[in-house]
CSV table of N, CA and C in Angstrom, one decimal:
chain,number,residue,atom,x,y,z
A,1,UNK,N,0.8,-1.2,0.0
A,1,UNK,CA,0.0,0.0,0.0
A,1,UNK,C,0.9,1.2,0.0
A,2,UNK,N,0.8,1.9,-0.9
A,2,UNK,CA,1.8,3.4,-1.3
A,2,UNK,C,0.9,4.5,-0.9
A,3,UNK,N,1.3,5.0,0.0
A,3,UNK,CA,0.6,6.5,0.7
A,3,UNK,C,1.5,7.9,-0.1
A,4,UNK,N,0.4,8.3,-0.4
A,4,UNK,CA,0.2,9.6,-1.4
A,4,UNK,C,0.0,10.8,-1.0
A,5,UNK,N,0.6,11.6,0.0
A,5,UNK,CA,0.3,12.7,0.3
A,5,UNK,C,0.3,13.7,0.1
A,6,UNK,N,1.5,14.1,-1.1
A,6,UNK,CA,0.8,15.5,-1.8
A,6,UNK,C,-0.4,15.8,-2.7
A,7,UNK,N,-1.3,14.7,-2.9
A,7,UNK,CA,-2.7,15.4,-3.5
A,7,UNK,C,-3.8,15.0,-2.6
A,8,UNK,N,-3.6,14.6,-1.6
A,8,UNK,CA,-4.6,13.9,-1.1
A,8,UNK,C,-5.1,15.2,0.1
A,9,UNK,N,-6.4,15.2,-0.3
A,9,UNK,CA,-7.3,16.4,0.4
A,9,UNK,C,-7.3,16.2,1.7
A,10,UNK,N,-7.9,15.4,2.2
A,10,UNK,CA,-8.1,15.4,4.2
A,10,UNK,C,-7.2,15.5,4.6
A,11,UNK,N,-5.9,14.7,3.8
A,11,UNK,CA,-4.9,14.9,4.8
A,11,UNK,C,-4.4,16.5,5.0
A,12,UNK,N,-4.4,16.9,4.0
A,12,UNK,CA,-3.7,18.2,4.1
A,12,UNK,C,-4.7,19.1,5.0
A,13,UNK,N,-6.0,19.0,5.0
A,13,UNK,CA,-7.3,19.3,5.9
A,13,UNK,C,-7.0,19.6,7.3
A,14,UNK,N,-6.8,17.9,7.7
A,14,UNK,CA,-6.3,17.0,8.7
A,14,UNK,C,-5.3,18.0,9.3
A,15,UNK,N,-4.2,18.1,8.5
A,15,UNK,CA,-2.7,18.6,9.2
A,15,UNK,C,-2.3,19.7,9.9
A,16,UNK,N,-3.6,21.3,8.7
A,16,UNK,CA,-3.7,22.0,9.4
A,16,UNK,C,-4.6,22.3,10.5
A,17,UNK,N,-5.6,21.6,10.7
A,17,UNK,CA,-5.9,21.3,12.1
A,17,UNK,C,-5.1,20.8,12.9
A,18,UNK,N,-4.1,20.2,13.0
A,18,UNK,CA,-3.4,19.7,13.8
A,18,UNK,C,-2.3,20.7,14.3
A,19,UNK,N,-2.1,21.2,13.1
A,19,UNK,CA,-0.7,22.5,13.5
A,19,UNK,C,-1.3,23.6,14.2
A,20,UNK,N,-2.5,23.9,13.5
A,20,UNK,CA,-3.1,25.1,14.6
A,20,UNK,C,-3.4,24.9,16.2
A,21,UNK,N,-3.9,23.2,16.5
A,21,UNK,CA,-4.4,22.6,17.3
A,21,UNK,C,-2.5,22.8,18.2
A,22,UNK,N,-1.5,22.1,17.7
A,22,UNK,CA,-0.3,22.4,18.3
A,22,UNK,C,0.3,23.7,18.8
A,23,UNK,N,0.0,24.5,17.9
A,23,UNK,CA,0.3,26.0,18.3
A,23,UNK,C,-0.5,26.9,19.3
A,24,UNK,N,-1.7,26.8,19.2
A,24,UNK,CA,-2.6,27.1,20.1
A,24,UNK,C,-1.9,26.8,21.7
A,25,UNK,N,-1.4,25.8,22.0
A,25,UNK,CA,-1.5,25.0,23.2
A,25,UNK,C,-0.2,25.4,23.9
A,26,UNK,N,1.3,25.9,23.5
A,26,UNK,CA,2.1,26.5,23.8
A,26,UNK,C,1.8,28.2,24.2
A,27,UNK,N,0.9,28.8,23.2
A,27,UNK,CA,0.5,30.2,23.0
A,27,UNK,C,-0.3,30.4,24.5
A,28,UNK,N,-1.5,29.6,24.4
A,28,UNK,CA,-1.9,30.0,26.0
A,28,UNK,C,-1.4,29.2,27.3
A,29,UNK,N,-0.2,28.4,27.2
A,29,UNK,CA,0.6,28.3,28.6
A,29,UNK,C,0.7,29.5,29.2
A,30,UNK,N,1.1,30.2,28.6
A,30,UNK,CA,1.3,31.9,29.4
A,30,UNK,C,0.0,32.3,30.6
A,31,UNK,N,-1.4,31.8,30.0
A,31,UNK,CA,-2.2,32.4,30.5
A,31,UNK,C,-2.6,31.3,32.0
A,32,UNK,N,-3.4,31.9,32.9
A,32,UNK,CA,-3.6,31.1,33.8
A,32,UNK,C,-4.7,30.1,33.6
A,33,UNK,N,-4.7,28.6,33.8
A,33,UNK,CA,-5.8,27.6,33.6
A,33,UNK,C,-6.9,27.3,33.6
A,34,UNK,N,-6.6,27.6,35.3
A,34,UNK,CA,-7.9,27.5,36.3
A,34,UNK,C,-9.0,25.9,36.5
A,35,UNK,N,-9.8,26.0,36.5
A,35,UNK,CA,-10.3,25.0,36.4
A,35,UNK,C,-11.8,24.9,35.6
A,36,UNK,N,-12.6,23.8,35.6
A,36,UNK,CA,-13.7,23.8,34.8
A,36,UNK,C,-14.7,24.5,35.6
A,37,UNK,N,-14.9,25.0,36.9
A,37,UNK,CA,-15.8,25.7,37.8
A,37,UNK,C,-15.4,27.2,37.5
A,38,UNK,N,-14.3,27.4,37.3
A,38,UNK,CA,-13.3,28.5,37.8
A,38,UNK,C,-12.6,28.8,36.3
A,39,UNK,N,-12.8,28.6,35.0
A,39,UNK,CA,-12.3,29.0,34.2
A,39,UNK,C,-10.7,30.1,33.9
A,40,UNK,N,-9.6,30.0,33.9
A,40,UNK,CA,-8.9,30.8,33.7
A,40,UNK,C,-8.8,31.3,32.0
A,41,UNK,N,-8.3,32.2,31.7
A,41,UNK,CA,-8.2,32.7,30.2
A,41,UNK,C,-7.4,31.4,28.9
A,42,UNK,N,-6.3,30.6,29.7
A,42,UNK,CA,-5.6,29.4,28.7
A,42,UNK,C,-6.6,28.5,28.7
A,43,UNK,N,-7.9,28.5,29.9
A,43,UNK,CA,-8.5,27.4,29.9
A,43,UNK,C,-9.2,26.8,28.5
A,44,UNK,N,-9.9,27.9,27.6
A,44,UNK,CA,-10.4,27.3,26.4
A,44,UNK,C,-9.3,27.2,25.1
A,45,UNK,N,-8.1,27.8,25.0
A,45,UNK,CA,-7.5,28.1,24.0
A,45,UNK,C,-6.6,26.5,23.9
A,46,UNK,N,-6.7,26.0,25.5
A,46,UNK,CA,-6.4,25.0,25.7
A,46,UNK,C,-6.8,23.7,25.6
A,47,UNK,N,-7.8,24.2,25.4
A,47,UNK,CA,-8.7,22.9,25.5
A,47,UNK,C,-9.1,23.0,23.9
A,48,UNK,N,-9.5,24.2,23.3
A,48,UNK,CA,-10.0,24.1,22.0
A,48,UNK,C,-8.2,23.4,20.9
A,49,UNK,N,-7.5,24.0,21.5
A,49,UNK,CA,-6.3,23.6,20.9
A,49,UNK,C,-6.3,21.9,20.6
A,50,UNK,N,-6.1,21.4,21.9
A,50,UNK,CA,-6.3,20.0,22.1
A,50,UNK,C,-7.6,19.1,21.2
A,51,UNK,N,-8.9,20.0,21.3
A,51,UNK,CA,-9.7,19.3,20.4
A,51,UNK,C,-9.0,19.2,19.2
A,52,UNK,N,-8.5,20.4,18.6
A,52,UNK,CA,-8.1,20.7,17.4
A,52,UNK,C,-7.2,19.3,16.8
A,53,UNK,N,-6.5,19.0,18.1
A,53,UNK,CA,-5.5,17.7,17.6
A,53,UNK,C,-6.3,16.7,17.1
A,54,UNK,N,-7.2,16.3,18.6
A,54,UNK,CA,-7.8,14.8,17.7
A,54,UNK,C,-8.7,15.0,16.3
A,55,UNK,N,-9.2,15.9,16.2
A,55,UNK,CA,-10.2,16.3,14.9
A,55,UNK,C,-8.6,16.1,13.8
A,56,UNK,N,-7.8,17.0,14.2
A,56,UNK,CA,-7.2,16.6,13.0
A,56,UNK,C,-5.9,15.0,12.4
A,57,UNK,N,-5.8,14.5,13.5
A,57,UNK,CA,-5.3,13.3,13.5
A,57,UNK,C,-6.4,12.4,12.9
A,58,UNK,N,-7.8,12.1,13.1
A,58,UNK,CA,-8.8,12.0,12.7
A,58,UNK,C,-9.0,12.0,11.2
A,59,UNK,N,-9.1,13.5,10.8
A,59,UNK,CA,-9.5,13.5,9.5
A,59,UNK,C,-8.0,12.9,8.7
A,60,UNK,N,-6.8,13.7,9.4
A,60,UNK,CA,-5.6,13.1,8.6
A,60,UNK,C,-5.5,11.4,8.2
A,61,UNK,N,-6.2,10.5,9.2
A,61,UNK,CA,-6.2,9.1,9.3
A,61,UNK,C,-7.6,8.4,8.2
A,62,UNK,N,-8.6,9.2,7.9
A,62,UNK,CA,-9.7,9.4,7.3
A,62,UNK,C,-9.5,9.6,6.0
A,63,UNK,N,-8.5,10.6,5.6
A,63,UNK,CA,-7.8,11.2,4.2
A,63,UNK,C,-7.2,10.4,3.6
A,64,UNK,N,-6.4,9.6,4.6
A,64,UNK,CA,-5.1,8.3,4.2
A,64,UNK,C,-5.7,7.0,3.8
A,65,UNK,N,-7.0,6.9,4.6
A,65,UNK,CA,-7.7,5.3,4.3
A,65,UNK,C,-8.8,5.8,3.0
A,66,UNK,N,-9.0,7.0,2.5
A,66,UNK,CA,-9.8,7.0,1.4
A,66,UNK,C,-9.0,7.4,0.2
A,67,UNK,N,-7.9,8.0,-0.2
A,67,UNK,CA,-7.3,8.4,-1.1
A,67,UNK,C,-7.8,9.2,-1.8
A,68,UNK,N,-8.6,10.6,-1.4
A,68,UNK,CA,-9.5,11.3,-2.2
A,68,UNK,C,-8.3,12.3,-2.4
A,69,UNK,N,-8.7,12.8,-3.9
A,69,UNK,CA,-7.4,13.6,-4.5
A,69,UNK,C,-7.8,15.1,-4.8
A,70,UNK,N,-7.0,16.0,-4.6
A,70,UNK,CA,-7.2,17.3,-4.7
A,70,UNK,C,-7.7,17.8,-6.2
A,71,UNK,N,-8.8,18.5,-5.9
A,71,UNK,CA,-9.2,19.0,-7.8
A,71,UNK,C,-9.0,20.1,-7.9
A,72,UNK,N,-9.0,20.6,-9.0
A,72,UNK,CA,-8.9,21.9,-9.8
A,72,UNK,C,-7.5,22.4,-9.3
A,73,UNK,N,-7.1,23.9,-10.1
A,73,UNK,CA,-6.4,24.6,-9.9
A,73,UNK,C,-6.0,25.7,-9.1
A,74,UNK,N,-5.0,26.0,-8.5
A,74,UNK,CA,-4.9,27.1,-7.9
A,74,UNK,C,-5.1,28.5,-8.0
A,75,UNK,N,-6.0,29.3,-7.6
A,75,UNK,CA,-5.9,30.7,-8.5
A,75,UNK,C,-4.9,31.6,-7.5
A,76,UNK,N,-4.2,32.0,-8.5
A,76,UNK,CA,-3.4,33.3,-8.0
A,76,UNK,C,-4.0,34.7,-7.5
A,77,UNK,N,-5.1,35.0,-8.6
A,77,UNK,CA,-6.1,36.4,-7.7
A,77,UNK,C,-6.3,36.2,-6.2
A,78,UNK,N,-7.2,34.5,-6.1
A,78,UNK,CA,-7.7,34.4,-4.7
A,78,UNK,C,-6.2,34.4,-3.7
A,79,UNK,N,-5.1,33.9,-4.0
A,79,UNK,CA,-4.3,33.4,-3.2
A,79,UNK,C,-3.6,34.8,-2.8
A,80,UNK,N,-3.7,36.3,-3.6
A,80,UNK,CA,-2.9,37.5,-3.4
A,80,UNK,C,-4.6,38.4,-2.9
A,81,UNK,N,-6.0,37.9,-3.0
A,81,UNK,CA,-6.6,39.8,-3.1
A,81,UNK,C,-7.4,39.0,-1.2
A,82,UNK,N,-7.7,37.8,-1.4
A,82,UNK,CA,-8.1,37.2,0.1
A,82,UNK,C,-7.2,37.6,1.2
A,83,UNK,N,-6.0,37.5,1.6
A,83,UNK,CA,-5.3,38.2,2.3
A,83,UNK,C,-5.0,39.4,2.5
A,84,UNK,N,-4.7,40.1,1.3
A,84,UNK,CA,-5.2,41.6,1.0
A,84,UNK,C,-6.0,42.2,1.4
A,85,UNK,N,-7.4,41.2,1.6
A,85,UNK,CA,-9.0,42.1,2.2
A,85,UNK,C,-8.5,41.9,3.2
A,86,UNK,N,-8.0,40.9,4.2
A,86,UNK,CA,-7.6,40.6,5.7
A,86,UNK,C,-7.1,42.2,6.0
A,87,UNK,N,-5.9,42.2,5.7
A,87,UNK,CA,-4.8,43.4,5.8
A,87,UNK,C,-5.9,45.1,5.7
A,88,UNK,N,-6.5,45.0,4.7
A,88,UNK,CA,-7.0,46.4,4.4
A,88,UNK,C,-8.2,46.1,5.5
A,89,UNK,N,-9.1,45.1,5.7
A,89,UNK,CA,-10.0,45.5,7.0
A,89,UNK,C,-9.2,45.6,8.3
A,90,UNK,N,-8.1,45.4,8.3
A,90,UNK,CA,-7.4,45.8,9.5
A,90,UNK,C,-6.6,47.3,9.7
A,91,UNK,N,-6.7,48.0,8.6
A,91,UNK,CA,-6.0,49.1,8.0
A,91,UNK,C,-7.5,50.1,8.5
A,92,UNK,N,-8.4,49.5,7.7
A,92,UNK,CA,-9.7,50.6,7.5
A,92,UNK,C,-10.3,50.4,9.1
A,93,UNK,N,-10.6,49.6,9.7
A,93,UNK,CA,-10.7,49.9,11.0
A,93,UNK,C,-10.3,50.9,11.9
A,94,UNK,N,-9.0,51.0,11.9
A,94,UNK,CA,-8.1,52.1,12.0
A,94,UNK,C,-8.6,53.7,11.8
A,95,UNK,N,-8.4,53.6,10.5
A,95,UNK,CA,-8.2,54.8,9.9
A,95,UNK,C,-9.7,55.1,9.6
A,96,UNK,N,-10.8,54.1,8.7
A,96,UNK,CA,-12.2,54.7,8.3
A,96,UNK,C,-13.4,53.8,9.5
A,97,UNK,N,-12.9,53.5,9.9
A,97,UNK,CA,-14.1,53.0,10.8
A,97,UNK,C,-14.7,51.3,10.9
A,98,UNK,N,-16.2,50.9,11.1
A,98,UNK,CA,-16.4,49.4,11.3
A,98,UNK,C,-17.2,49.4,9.5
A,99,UNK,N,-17.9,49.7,9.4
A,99,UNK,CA,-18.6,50.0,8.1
A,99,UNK,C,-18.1,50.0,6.7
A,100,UNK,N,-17.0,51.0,6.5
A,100,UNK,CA,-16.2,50.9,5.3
A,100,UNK,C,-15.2,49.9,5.3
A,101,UNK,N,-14.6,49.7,6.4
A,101,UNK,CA,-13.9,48.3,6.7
A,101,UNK,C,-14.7,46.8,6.0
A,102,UNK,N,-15.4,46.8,6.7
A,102,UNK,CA,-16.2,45.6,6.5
A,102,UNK,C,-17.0,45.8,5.0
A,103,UNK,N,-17.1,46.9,4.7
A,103,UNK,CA,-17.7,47.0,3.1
A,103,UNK,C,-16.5,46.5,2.2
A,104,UNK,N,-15.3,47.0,2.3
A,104,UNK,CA,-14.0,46.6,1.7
A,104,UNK,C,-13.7,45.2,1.8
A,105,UNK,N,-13.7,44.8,3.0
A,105,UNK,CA,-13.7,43.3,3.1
A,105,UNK,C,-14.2,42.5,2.3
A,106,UNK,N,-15.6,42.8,2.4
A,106,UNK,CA,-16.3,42.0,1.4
A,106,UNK,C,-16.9,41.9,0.1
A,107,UNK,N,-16.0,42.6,0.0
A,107,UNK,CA,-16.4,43.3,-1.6
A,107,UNK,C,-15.0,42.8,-2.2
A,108,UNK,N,-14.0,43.2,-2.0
A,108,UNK,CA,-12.5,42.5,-2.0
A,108,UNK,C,-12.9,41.1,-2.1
A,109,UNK,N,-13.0,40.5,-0.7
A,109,UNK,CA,-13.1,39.3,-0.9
A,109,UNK,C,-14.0,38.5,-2.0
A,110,UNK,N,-15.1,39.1,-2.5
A,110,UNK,CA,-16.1,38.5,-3.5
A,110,UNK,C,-15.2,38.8,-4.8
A,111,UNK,N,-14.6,40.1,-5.2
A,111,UNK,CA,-14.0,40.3,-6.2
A,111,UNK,C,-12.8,39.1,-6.5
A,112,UNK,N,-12.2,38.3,-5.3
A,112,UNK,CA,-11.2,37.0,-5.8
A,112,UNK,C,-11.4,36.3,-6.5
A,113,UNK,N,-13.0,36.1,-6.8
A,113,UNK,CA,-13.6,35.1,-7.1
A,113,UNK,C,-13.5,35.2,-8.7
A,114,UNK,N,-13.9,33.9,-9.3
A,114,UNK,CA,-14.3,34.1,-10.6
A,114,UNK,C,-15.5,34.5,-11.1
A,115,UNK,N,-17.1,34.4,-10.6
A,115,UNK,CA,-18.1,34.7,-10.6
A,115,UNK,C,-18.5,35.9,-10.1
A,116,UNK,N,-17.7,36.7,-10.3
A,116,UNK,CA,-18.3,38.5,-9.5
A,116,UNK,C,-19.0,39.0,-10.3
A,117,UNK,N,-20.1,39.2,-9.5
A,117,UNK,CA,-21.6,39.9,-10.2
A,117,UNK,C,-21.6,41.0,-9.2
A,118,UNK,N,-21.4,42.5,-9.5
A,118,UNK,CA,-21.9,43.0,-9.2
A,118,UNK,C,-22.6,43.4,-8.3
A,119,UNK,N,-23.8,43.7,-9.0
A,119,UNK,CA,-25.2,44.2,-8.2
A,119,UNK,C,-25.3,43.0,-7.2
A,120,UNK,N,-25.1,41.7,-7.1
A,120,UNK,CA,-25.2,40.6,-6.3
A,120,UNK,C,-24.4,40.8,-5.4
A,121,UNK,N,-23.5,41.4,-5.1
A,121,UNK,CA,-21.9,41.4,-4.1
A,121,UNK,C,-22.4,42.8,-3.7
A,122,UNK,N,-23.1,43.8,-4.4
A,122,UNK,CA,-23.4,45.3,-3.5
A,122,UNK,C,-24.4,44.6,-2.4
A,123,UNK,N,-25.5,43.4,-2.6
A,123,UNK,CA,-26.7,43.4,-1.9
A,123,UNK,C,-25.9,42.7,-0.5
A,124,UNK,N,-25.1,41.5,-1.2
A,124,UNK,CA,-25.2,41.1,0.1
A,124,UNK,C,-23.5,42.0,0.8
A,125,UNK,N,-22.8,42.6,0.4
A,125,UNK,CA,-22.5,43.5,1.3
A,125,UNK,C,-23.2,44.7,2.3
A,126,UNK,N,-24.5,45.2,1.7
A,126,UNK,CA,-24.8,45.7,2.1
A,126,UNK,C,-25.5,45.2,3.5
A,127,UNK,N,-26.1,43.8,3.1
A,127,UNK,CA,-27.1,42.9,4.2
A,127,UNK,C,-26.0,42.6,4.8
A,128,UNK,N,-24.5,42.3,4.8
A,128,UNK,CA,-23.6,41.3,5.9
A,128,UNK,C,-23.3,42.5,6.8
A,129,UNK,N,-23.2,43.9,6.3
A,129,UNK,CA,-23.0,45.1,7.0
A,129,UNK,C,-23.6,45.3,7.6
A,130,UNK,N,-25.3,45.4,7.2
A,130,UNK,CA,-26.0,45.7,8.2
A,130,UNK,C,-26.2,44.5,9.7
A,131,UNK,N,-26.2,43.8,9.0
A,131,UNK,CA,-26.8,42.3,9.7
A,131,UNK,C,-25.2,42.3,11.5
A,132,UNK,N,-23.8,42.9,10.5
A,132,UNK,CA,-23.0,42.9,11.6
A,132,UNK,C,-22.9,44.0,12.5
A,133,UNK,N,-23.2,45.1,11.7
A,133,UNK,CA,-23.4,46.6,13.2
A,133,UNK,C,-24.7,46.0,13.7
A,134,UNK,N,-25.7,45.1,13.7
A,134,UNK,CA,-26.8,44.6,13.9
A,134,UNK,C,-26.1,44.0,15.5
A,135,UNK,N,-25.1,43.1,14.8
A,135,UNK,CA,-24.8,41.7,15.7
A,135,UNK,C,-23.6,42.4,16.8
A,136,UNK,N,-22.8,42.7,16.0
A,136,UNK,CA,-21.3,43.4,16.9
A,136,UNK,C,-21.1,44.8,17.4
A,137,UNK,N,-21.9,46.1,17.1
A,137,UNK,CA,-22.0,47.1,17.3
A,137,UNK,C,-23.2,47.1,18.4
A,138,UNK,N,-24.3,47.1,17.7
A,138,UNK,CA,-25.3,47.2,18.8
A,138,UNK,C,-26.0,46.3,19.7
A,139,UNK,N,-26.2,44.9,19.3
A,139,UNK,CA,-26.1,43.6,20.5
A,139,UNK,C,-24.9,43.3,21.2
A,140,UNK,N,-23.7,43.3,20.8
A,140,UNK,CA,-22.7,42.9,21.8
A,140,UNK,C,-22.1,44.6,22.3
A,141,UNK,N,-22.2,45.0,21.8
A,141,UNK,CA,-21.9,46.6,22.1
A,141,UNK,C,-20.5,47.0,22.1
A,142,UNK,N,-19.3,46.5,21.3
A,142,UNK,CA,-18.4,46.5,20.9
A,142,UNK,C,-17.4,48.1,20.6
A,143,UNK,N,-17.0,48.1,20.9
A,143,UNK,CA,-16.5,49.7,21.1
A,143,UNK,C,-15.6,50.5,19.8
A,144,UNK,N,-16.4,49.9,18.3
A,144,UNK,CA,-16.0,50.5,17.2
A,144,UNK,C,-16.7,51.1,16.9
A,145,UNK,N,-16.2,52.5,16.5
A,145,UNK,CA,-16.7,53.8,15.3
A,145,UNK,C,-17.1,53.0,14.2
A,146,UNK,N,-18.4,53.6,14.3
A,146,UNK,CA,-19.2,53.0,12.7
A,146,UNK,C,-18.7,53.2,11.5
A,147,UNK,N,-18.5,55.0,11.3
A,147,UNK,CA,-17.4,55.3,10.7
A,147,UNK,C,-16.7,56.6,11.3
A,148,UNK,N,-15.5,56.4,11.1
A,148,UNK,CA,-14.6,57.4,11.7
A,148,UNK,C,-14.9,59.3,11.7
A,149,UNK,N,-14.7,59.8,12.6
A,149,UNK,CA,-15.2,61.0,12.0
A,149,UNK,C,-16.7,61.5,12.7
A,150,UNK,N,-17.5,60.5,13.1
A,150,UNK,CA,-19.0,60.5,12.8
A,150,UNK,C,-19.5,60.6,14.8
């Protein structure tokens, strides 16, 4: 039996769950534990870390026993303008507020795509905007400028 791991989907799935699940768990040693009554701040980063492993040992062992193989091609738009939106909603926060931030984001982000429509990417930016000063501004009450300035 020949194990195939550069095309094979779960594994690769798998792995990054597991590296995140690894990293996570050194990162909040810093914080205090506490316990399950008593919660300290490492307590869930620690514990969610840890899930992270067995989910991804899991799917990586799942990926290996099915041989399912990676399709299509990589795009280079998505691979340079999706990180791009990351960076610039972190930029526009800053500088223009929660609103134009998050309009940018997802407008950016739709534009990586191959299928950008337009009028379809204004509606639902406008609905994920609203729907989030909805959720994060005024239910959780979050202490961002709508927009800067204002």
């Amino acid at each position: 039996m020949k194990l195939d791991f550069r095309s094979n989907r779960d594994f690769w799935s798998g792995l990054m769950f597991f590296v995140i699940g690894v990293a996570a768990i050194p990162i909040a040693r810093d914080y205090p534990f506490g316990s399950t009554l008593r919660m300290g701040a490492g307590y869930f980063p620690t514990l969610l870390g840890a899930i992270l492993i067995l989910f991804g040992i899991y799917i990586m062992v799942k990926g290996l026993r099915r041989h399912e193989k990676i399709e299509g091609n990589w795009s280079l738009r998505a691979l340079i303008m999706l990180p791009l939106s990351m960076v610039l909603f972190g930029v526009l926060m800053q500088y223009a507020g929660f609103i134009p931030a998050l309009a940018v984001l997802i407008f950016w982000s739709a534009a990586s795509g191959r299928e950008f429509k337009f009028f379809e990417v204004l509606l639902v930016t406008v609905l994920l905007t609203v729907l989030s000063v909805g959720v994060f501004i005024w239910g959780l009450g979050l202490p961002y400028p709508l927009i800067k300035g204002f």
